[in-house]
Short mmCIF file of C-alpha atoms and ligand atoms in Angstrom, two decimals:
data_model
loop_
_atom_site.label_atom_id
_atom_site.label_comp_id
_atom_site.label_asym_id
_atom_site.label_seq_id
_atom_site.Cartn_x
_atom_site.Cartn_y
_atom_site.Cartn_z
CA MET A 4 27.24 3.98 -15.92
CA ASN A 5 25.82 6.78 -14.40
CA VAL A 6 22.73 5.62 -12.74
CA ILE A 7 20.30 7.79 -11.24
CA SER A 8 19.55 9.00 -8.06
CA LYS A 9 15.69 6.25 -6.72
CA LYS A 10 13.23 6.11 -3.89
CA ILE A 11 12.83 2.26 -4.73
CA LEU A 12 10.36 0.10 -2.36
CA ILE A 13 10.85 -3.08 -2.54
CA LYS A 14 7.63 -5.24 -0.77
CA ILE A 15 8.08 -9.15 0.16
CA GLY A 16 5.49 -11.66 0.53
CA SER A 17 6.23 -14.38 3.33
CA ASN A 18 6.76 -17.40 0.19
CA VAL A 19 9.35 -15.70 -0.53
CA LEU A 20 11.14 -15.72 2.75
CA THR A 21 9.80 -18.69 3.88
CA LEU A 22 11.29 -22.38 3.88
CA SER A 23 8.26 -24.80 2.45
CA SER A 24 9.27 -26.44 6.58
CA GLY A 25 8.10 -22.35 6.94
CA ALA A 26 11.24 -21.11 8.75
CA PRO A 27 12.74 -18.58 7.52
CA ASN A 28 14.77 -18.45 3.95
CA LYS A 29 17.87 -17.76 5.29
CA GLU A 30 20.05 -17.85 2.01
CA ARG A 31 17.08 -15.97 0.34
CA ILE A 32 16.99 -13.43 3.23
CA LYS A 33 20.74 -13.39 2.37
CA HIS A 34 20.50 -13.26 -1.04
CA ILE A 35 17.26 -9.76 -1.01
CA VAL A 36 19.85 -8.56 1.79
CA GLU A 37 22.96 -8.47 -1.22
CA GLN A 38 20.42 -6.71 -3.46
CA VAL A 39 20.21 -3.66 -1.75
CA ALA A 40 23.39 -3.43 -1.04
CA THR A 41 24.12 -3.13 -4.54
CA LEU A 42 21.18 -1.23 -4.73
CA LYS A 43 22.28 0.99 -1.81
CA LYS A 44 26.61 1.48 -3.63
CA GLN A 45 24.29 2.46 -6.82
CA GLY A 46 22.91 5.62 -5.05
CA HIS A 47 19.56 4.77 -4.32
CA GLN A 48 17.62 4.72 -1.84
CA VAL A 49 16.02 1.30 -0.40
CA ILE A 50 12.75 0.93 2.31
CA LEU A 51 12.16 -3.05 2.77
CA VAL A 52 8.08 -4.05 3.56
CA SER A 53 8.85 -7.34 4.50
CA SER A 54 5.91 -9.81 4.83
CA GLY A 55 7.87 -13.28 7.57
CA ALA A 56 6.79 -12.60 10.52
CA VAL A 57 3.92 -15.31 10.99
CA ALA A 58 4.61 -17.53 8.92
CA ALA A 59 8.65 -16.47 11.22
CA GLY A 60 6.47 -17.94 14.39
CA ARG A 61 4.72 -20.72 13.60
CA SER A 62 8.20 -22.47 12.93
CA GLN A 63 9.85 -20.71 16.38
CA VAL A 64 6.42 -22.91 18.83
CA THR A 65 3.18 -24.34 18.55
CA LEU A 66 0.51 -23.65 20.79
CA PRO A 67 -2.47 -24.45 22.34
CA SER A 68 -5.40 -25.67 20.00
CA SER A 69 -7.01 -23.76 23.10
CA LEU A 70 -6.05 -20.58 22.18
CA ASP A 71 -8.32 -18.65 19.61
CA ALA A 72 -8.09 -17.65 15.61
CA VAL A 73 -6.87 -14.34 17.26
CA SER A 74 -3.88 -14.60 19.28
CA LYS A 75 -2.76 -17.50 18.08
CA ARG A 76 -1.94 -14.43 15.24
CA GLN A 77 -0.34 -11.85 17.45
CA VAL A 78 1.68 -14.50 19.89
CA LEU A 79 2.83 -16.03 16.07
CA ALA A 80 4.16 -12.26 14.80
CA SER A 81 5.21 -11.15 17.83
CA VAL A 82 8.21 -14.00 17.86
CA GLY A 83 8.22 -14.62 14.56
CA GLN A 84 8.21 -10.55 14.27
CA ILE A 85 12.36 -10.70 15.83
CA ALA A 86 13.83 -14.25 14.42
CA LEU A 87 13.27 -11.92 10.69
CA MET A 88 14.88 -9.36 11.71
CA ASN A 89 17.66 -10.73 13.23
CA LEU A 90 18.43 -12.43 10.47
CA TYR A 91 17.88 -9.12 8.33
CA ASN A 92 20.51 -7.23 10.89
CA SER A 93 22.94 -10.13 10.39
CA PHE A 94 22.56 -9.73 6.75
CA PHE A 95 22.61 -6.09 6.90
CA ASN A 96 25.60 -5.89 9.32
CA SER A 97 27.82 -8.11 6.69
CA HIS A 98 27.82 -5.66 4.50
CA GLN A 99 28.15 -2.82 7.11
CA LEU A 100 25.00 -1.21 6.87
CA VAL A 101 22.16 -0.56 9.36
CA CYS A 102 18.80 -1.07 9.29
CA SER A 103 16.30 -1.02 11.23
CA GLN A 104 12.49 -1.09 11.94
CA VAL A 105 9.09 0.29 11.69
CA LEU A 106 6.37 -1.14 12.75
CA ILE A 107 2.69 -0.15 10.85
CA THR A 108 -1.27 -0.57 11.76
CA LYS A 109 -4.04 1.08 10.07
CA GLU A 110 -4.15 3.68 12.45
CA SER A 111 -1.55 5.23 11.54
CA PHE A 112 -2.77 6.81 8.17
CA SER A 113 -6.10 7.70 9.74
CA THR A 114 -5.03 10.63 10.49
CA ARG A 115 -2.58 13.72 9.18
CA GLU A 116 -1.49 14.33 12.16
CA HIS A 117 0.41 9.84 12.60
CA TYR A 118 0.45 10.12 8.56
CA LEU A 119 3.35 12.75 9.40
CA ASN A 120 5.72 11.25 11.74
CA MET A 121 5.59 7.65 10.11
CA THR A 122 6.53 9.43 6.20
CA ASN A 123 9.12 11.80 9.26
CA CYS A 124 10.26 9.17 10.47
CA ILE A 125 11.04 6.97 7.62
CA GLU A 126 12.46 10.24 5.76
CA ALA A 127 15.34 10.65 8.41
CA LEU A 128 16.26 7.17 8.60
CA LEU A 129 16.91 7.32 4.80
CA LYS A 130 18.70 10.29 5.36
CA CYS A 131 20.73 8.85 8.09
CA ASN A 132 21.69 5.88 5.52
CA ILE A 133 19.58 3.91 7.53
CA THR A 134 16.81 0.93 5.61
CA PRO A 135 13.90 0.88 7.34
CA ILE A 136 11.81 -2.62 6.86
CA ILE A 137 7.86 -1.85 8.01
CA ASN A 138 5.76 -4.55 8.57
CA GLU A 139 2.10 -4.51 10.09
CA ASN A 140 1.74 -4.64 13.62
CA ASP A 141 0.40 -8.62 13.81
CA VAL A 142 0.70 -7.64 17.95
CA VAL A 143 -2.03 -5.03 17.84
CA SER A 144 -3.75 -5.21 14.19
CA VAL A 145 -6.50 -7.45 14.63
CA THR A 146 -10.25 -8.54 12.15
CA GLU A 147 -10.68 -4.74 10.75
CA LEU A 148 -7.88 -2.58 11.89
CA MET A 149 -5.48 -4.67 9.92
CA PHE A 150 -4.61 -4.16 6.71
CA THR A 151 -5.92 -5.99 3.03
CA ASP A 152 -2.42 -7.21 3.22
CA ASN A 153 0.86 -5.67 3.38
CA ASP A 154 0.57 -5.08 -0.33
CA GLU A 155 -1.43 -2.13 0.41
CA LEU A 156 0.79 -1.66 2.90
CA SER A 157 3.41 -0.93 0.25
CA GLY A 158 1.86 0.56 -1.59
CA LEU A 159 0.69 3.29 0.98
CA VAL A 160 4.06 4.55 1.84
CA ALA A 161 5.66 4.52 -1.84
CA SER A 162 2.93 6.86 -2.46
CA MET A 163 3.48 8.70 0.94
CA VAL A 164 7.15 8.96 0.37
CA GLN A 165 6.66 9.83 -2.76
CA ALA A 166 8.83 6.71 -4.05
CA ASP A 167 10.17 6.59 -7.61
CA GLU A 168 9.75 2.43 -7.77
CA LEU A 169 7.54 -0.40 -6.07
CA LEU A 170 8.98 -3.82 -6.96
CA ILE A 171 6.35 -6.54 -5.29
CA LEU A 172 7.97 -9.43 -5.23
CA SER A 173 5.96 -12.91 -5.08
CA ASN A 174 6.37 -16.71 -5.39
CA VAL A 175 5.53 -15.82 -9.35
CA ASP A 176 7.17 -13.43 -11.86
CA GLY A 177 3.67 -11.76 -12.17
CA ILE A 178 0.66 -11.59 -13.54
CA PHE A 179 -0.22 -14.12 -15.53
CA THR A 180 -3.93 -14.61 -18.22
CA ASP A 181 -4.70 -16.78 -16.29
CA HIS A 182 -3.43 -19.25 -13.11
CA PRO A 183 0.58 -19.28 -14.22
CA THR A 184 -0.40 -23.48 -13.57
CA LYS A 185 -2.24 -23.18 -16.47
CA PRO A 186 -0.24 -24.61 -19.71
CA ASN A 187 -2.71 -20.96 -21.79
CA ALA A 188 -0.67 -18.42 -19.17
CA LYS A 189 0.80 -16.08 -20.33
CA LEU A 190 2.38 -13.70 -18.13
CA ILE A 191 1.81 -9.30 -18.68
CA ARG A 192 4.26 -7.76 -19.11
CA ASP A 193 3.25 -4.51 -19.83
CA PHE A 194 -0.14 -4.45 -18.03
CA GLU A 195 -0.85 -0.79 -19.61
CA ASN A 196 -1.26 -2.48 -23.08
CA GLU A 197 -2.71 -5.30 -22.01
CA GLU A 198 -6.64 -5.93 -21.72
CA ILE A 199 -7.90 -7.85 -19.38
CA ASN A 200 -10.59 -8.76 -17.01
CA LEU A 201 -8.91 -9.55 -14.02
CA GLU A 202 -11.29 -10.56 -12.19
CA ASP A 203 -11.25 -13.01 -14.21
CA ALA A 204 -7.26 -13.87 -14.71
CA ILE A 205 -7.14 -14.01 -11.09
CA SER A 206 -7.74 -16.77 -9.27
CA GLU A 207 -8.83 -16.24 -5.37
CA GLU A 208 -6.61 -18.93 -4.10
CA LYS A 209 -3.40 -17.57 -2.05
CA SER A 210 -0.01 -18.88 -1.85
CA GLU A 211 0.38 -20.99 1.10
CA PHE A 212 1.75 -18.43 3.53
CA GLY A 213 0.72 -15.24 1.66
CA ARG A 214 -2.32 -13.59 2.78
CA GLY A 215 -4.23 -11.08 0.53
CA GLY A 216 -3.44 -12.92 -2.86
CA MET A 217 -3.04 -11.13 -6.74
CA LEU A 218 -5.49 -9.91 -7.21
CA THR A 219 -4.79 -7.04 -4.02
CA LYS A 220 -1.48 -6.67 -5.88
CA ALA A 221 -2.91 -6.02 -8.93
CA ASN A 222 -5.76 -3.72 -7.43
CA THR A 223 -2.44 -2.36 -5.42
CA ALA A 224 -0.81 -1.58 -8.36
CA ILE A 225 -2.61 0.07 -10.58
CA LYS A 226 -3.84 2.61 -7.94
CA ILE A 227 -0.59 3.29 -6.52
CA ALA A 228 1.18 3.92 -9.95
CA ALA A 229 -1.83 6.14 -10.57
CA LEU A 230 -0.29 8.49 -8.02
CA GLY A 231 2.64 8.61 -9.59
CA VAL A 232 4.75 5.39 -8.79
CA ASN A 233 6.34 2.56 -11.02
CA VAL A 234 5.00 -0.80 -10.12
CA SER A 235 6.69 -4.03 -10.81
CA ILE A 236 4.96 -7.29 -10.13
CA GLY A 237 7.94 -9.90 -10.25
CA ASN A 238 9.39 -13.42 -9.35
CA GLY A 239 11.69 -12.44 -5.36
CA THR A 240 12.64 -16.32 -6.50
CA VAL A 241 14.90 -15.87 -9.07
CA PRO A 242 18.08 -13.89 -8.43
CA GLY A 243 18.91 -10.69 -9.11
CA ILE A 244 15.24 -10.08 -8.91
CA THR A 245 15.09 -6.00 -8.43
CA ALA A 246 18.45 -5.46 -11.84
CA GLN A 247 15.92 -7.37 -13.92
CA LEU A 248 12.60 -5.71 -12.67
CA LEU A 249 14.29 -1.58 -12.50
CA ASN A 250 15.32 -2.37 -16.45
CA ARG A 251 11.75 -3.59 -16.73
CA GLU A 252 13.33 -6.78 -17.96
CA THR A 253 11.13 -9.58 -17.01
CA GLY A 254 7.44 -8.93 -14.36
CA THR A 255 5.09 -7.28 -15.20
CA PHE A 256 4.97 -3.63 -15.11
CA PHE A 257 2.52 -0.19 -14.70
CA LYS A 258 3.44 2.54 -15.51
CA ALA A 259 3.70 5.73 -12.98
CA ARG A 260 0.97 9.06 -14.00
CA HIS A 261 1.49 11.62 -14.02
CA ASP A 262 0.50 13.04 -11.16
CA LYS A 263 3.41 12.67 -8.65
CA ASN A 264 3.31 16.45 -7.45
CA LYS A 265 -0.39 16.35 -6.38
CA SER A 266 -0.11 17.77 -3.33
CA ALA A 267 0.91 15.99 -0.30
CA VAL A 268 -2.33 16.29 1.98
CA LYS A 269 -4.46 15.58 -1.36
CA LYS A 270 -2.64 12.18 -1.10
CA TRP A 271 -2.76 11.81 2.42
CA ILE A 272 -6.18 12.15 1.35
CA THR A 273 -6.63 9.37 -0.80
CA ASN A 274 -4.43 6.96 0.62
CA SER A 275 -6.73 7.60 3.48
CA GLY A 276 -10.90 6.76 1.48
CA THR A 277 -10.64 3.75 4.17
CA PHE A 278 -10.65 4.91 6.68
CA SER A 279 -14.43 6.97 5.56
CA LYS A 280 -16.25 7.43 8.37
CA GLY A 281 -19.00 8.72 6.56
CA LYS A 282 -20.78 9.13 3.63
CA VAL A 283 -22.45 12.28 1.19
CA THR A 284 -24.30 12.69 -1.51
CA ILE A 285 -24.67 14.78 -3.96
CA ASN A 286 -26.72 15.75 -6.68
CA LYS A 287 -25.88 17.11 -10.15
CA GLY A 288 -25.17 20.01 -10.38
CA ALA A 289 -21.83 19.66 -6.95
CA HIS A 290 -21.50 16.67 -9.94
CA ASP A 291 -20.56 18.46 -12.05
CA ALA A 292 -18.68 21.52 -10.14
CA LEU A 293 -16.34 18.62 -8.27
CA LEU A 294 -15.56 17.23 -11.74
CA SER A 295 -14.51 20.41 -13.50
CA SER A 296 -11.34 21.80 -14.65
CA GLN A 297 -11.56 24.85 -11.60
CA ALA A 298 -10.32 24.95 -8.41
CA ASN A 299 -14.56 24.00 -6.77
CA SER A 300 -15.38 23.39 -2.85
CA LEU A 301 -18.36 20.60 -1.83
CA LEU A 302 -20.65 23.39 -1.04
CA PRO A 303 -23.62 22.24 2.00
CA ILE A 304 -26.29 23.71 -1.44
CA GLY A 305 -25.40 20.10 -3.50
CA ILE A 306 -25.91 17.84 -0.51
CA GLU A 307 -28.50 15.13 -0.53
CA LYS A 308 -27.73 12.72 1.75
CA ILE A 309 -26.08 12.89 4.56
CA GLU A 310 -24.69 9.39 6.32
CA GLY A 311 -22.12 8.30 9.63
CA ASP A 312 -21.12 10.93 13.03
CA PHE A 313 -17.78 12.47 10.96
CA LYS A 314 -16.51 14.44 13.01
CA LYS A 315 -14.55 17.93 11.96
CA GLY A 316 -11.59 16.49 9.80
CA ASP A 317 -12.31 13.24 9.31
CA ILE A 318 -12.20 11.65 6.00
CA ILE A 319 -15.68 11.70 4.66
CA THR A 320 -16.74 9.68 0.95
CA ILE A 321 -18.34 11.12 -1.68
CA ILE A 322 -20.98 9.75 -3.42
CA ASN A 323 -22.73 10.84 -6.79
CA SER A 324 -26.87 10.71 -7.07
CA GLU A 325 -26.50 6.91 -9.07
CA GLY A 326 -24.30 5.65 -5.63
CA ASN A 327 -20.66 5.58 -7.46
CA GLU A 328 -17.77 7.31 -5.13
CA VAL A 329 -17.11 9.97 -6.67
CA GLY A 330 -13.65 10.89 -4.55
CA TYR A 331 -13.12 11.81 -0.74
CA GLY A 332 -12.60 14.48 1.25
CA LYS A 333 -11.71 16.38 4.33
CA ALA A 334 -14.66 17.43 6.44
CA SER A 335 -14.07 21.11 7.32
CA TYR A 336 -16.91 20.51 10.07
CA GLY A 337 -19.20 17.73 12.05
CA ALA A 338 -22.32 15.41 10.40
CA GLU A 339 -24.48 17.56 13.13
CA LYS A 340 -23.57 20.86 11.30
CA ALA A 341 -24.05 19.73 8.35
CA HIS A 342 -27.24 18.41 8.74
CA VAL A 343 -28.41 21.39 9.95
CA PHE A 344 -26.38 23.29 6.61
CA GLN A 345 -28.09 20.51 3.59
CA LYS A 346 -29.24 22.13 0.75
CA LYS A 347 -28.98 25.84 2.12
CA HIS A 348 -27.35 28.13 -0.08
CA ASN A 349 -24.49 30.23 1.17
CA GLN A 350 -23.19 28.00 3.85
CA PRO A 351 -19.50 27.27 4.36
CA ALA A 352 -18.18 25.11 2.15
CA LEU A 353 -18.21 20.66 3.91
CA VAL A 354 -15.15 20.01 1.59
CA HIS A 355 -12.50 22.89 0.98
CA TYR A 356 -10.56 22.48 -2.66
CA ASN A 357 -7.28 21.05 -1.02
CA TYR A 358 -9.49 18.62 1.31
CA LEU A 359 -10.93 17.06 -1.69
CA THR A 360 -10.07 14.09 -3.88
CA ILE A 361 -11.65 12.82 -7.39
CA LYS A 362 -11.01 9.10 -8.84
N1 LIG B 25 -3.80 -15.00 -12.96
C1 LIG B 25 -2.46 -15.07 -11.94
N2 LIG B 25 -1.49 -14.43 -11.71
C2 LIG B 25 -0.43 -14.51 -11.44
N3 LIG B 25 -0.44 -15.64 -10.08
C3 LIG B 25 -1.81 -15.56 -9.45
C4 LIG B 25 -2.57 -15.96 -10.48
N4 LIG B 25 -4.18 -15.98 -10.39
C5 LIG B 25 -3.66 -16.84 -9.16
N5 LIG B 25 -2.06 -16.42 -9.02
C6 LIG B 25 -1.86 -16.74 -7.31
O1 LIG B 25 -1.45 -15.91 -6.17
C7 LIG B 25 -0.27 -16.21 -5.38
C8 LIG B 25 0.45 -14.77 -5.45
O2 LIG B 25 -0.51 -14.49 -4.31
P1 LIG B 25 0.09 -14.69 -3.05
O3 LIG B 25 -0.25 -15.50 -1.69
O4 LIG B 25 -0.19 -12.94 -1.49
O5 LIG B 25 1.58 -13.80 -2.42
P2 LIG B 25 2.90 -13.57 -1.44
O6 LIG B 25 2.97 -13.96 -0.37
O7 LIG B 25 4.60 -13.56 -1.81
O8 LIG B 25 1.79 -11.64 -1.62
C9 LIG B 25 0.76 -16.84 -6.62
O9 LIG B 25 1.41 -17.76 -6.18
C10 LIG B 25 -0.23 -17.42 -7.66
O10 LIG B 25 -0.54 -19.58 -7.59
N1 LIG B 26 1.89 -9.08 8.63
C1 LIG B 26 2.37 -10.16 8.16
C2 LIG B 26 2.34 -10.98 6.52
C3 LIG B 26 1.12 -10.37 6.31
C4 LIG B 26 0.85 -10.65 4.18
O1 LIG B 26 0.38 -9.57 3.77
O2 LIG B 26 1.69 -11.40 3.57
P1 LIG B 26 2.34 -11.63 1.74
O3 LIG B 26 0.26 -11.84 1.64
O4 LIG B 26 2.38 -12.88 2.36
O5 LIG B 26 3.07 -10.59 1.78
C5 LIG B 26 3.52 -11.10 8.78
O6 LIG B 26 4.27 -10.36 8.27
O7 LIG B 26 3.35 -12.11 8.65
#
């Protein structure tokens, strides 16, 4: 059978990789690597986003109770990340494959230069037939500098490298219509075909070692499918799950939308919305212009209000007069100048069309 070569990103949650004692589940990691080896033999490119460092650290060291929560997490991640990578490395080597560690912080998405450096590094590793294993750099990512969780991180990377498929592996079969332990809960197979209110269906509860919960997986899946990546959420504890998800035999599937070829700059801006350094509220005329099919830039004449001390090159959020987010853009000049130009005719665009993304 001829298999079309795809770029596949697999995100593995802590609960898939961790025994109830907190120690890494070696058999599970071994089987994940076997699946990666099979996909690579079929000609696919594979990138892993692996959680599990904090849990692995917890099984190795006992920390003094006097240590604050942030330091505890930093120490556990610092210890656990090597334990985790040692296991991955030995299993990859047993298949005569090479893997590598890539640690990312949220800030790495905030400037286009960092974003391009990251893309370049991952593409170079793939070109060298090396499997990148990505995790958040938990040692320096604390409090507001953290990603919501590795689900968000995996979505950002999938869109950044223009993956064909994102497989999010958790300890349940996908998204259910109610909590999976409830007898009436039904697995949603194709998200597009279901009328479902996610906030009602998904409870806040997180599994023992996880950080995000099912709601962030669902939100990531919706956003990333809209950027042109097929997304599946499935059970990483099931043998052979990656092939089953790719064949759409199980899991919850979010079909990729059309705009995979959206320009790389616009993709970065969409992905960088959470780093927005300011807000501009626009009037109805500007709103209509930005939403029209023409390539319009955001001009100062349409700006009602400016908030935040953004600088030239920063990402800003564009809000309509009802207070709803319309999109994001890269500011062509800083807030100080924007205040001077605001509501005036014949001034340079605050956001050029090439650096504008509308939701
Ligand atoms: N409607 C739902 N469908 C699926 N899972 C749900 C739902 N509501 C809550 N959950 C919980 O979400 C958990 C998975 O999220 P999370 O703890 O982040 O896992 P991971 O560590 O694998 O990323 C499941 O174990 C499940 O108990
Ligand atoms: N970066 C952390 C994982 C954080 C996280 O998002 O966990 P999970 O919800 O299990 O994917 C770690 O390696 O422990």
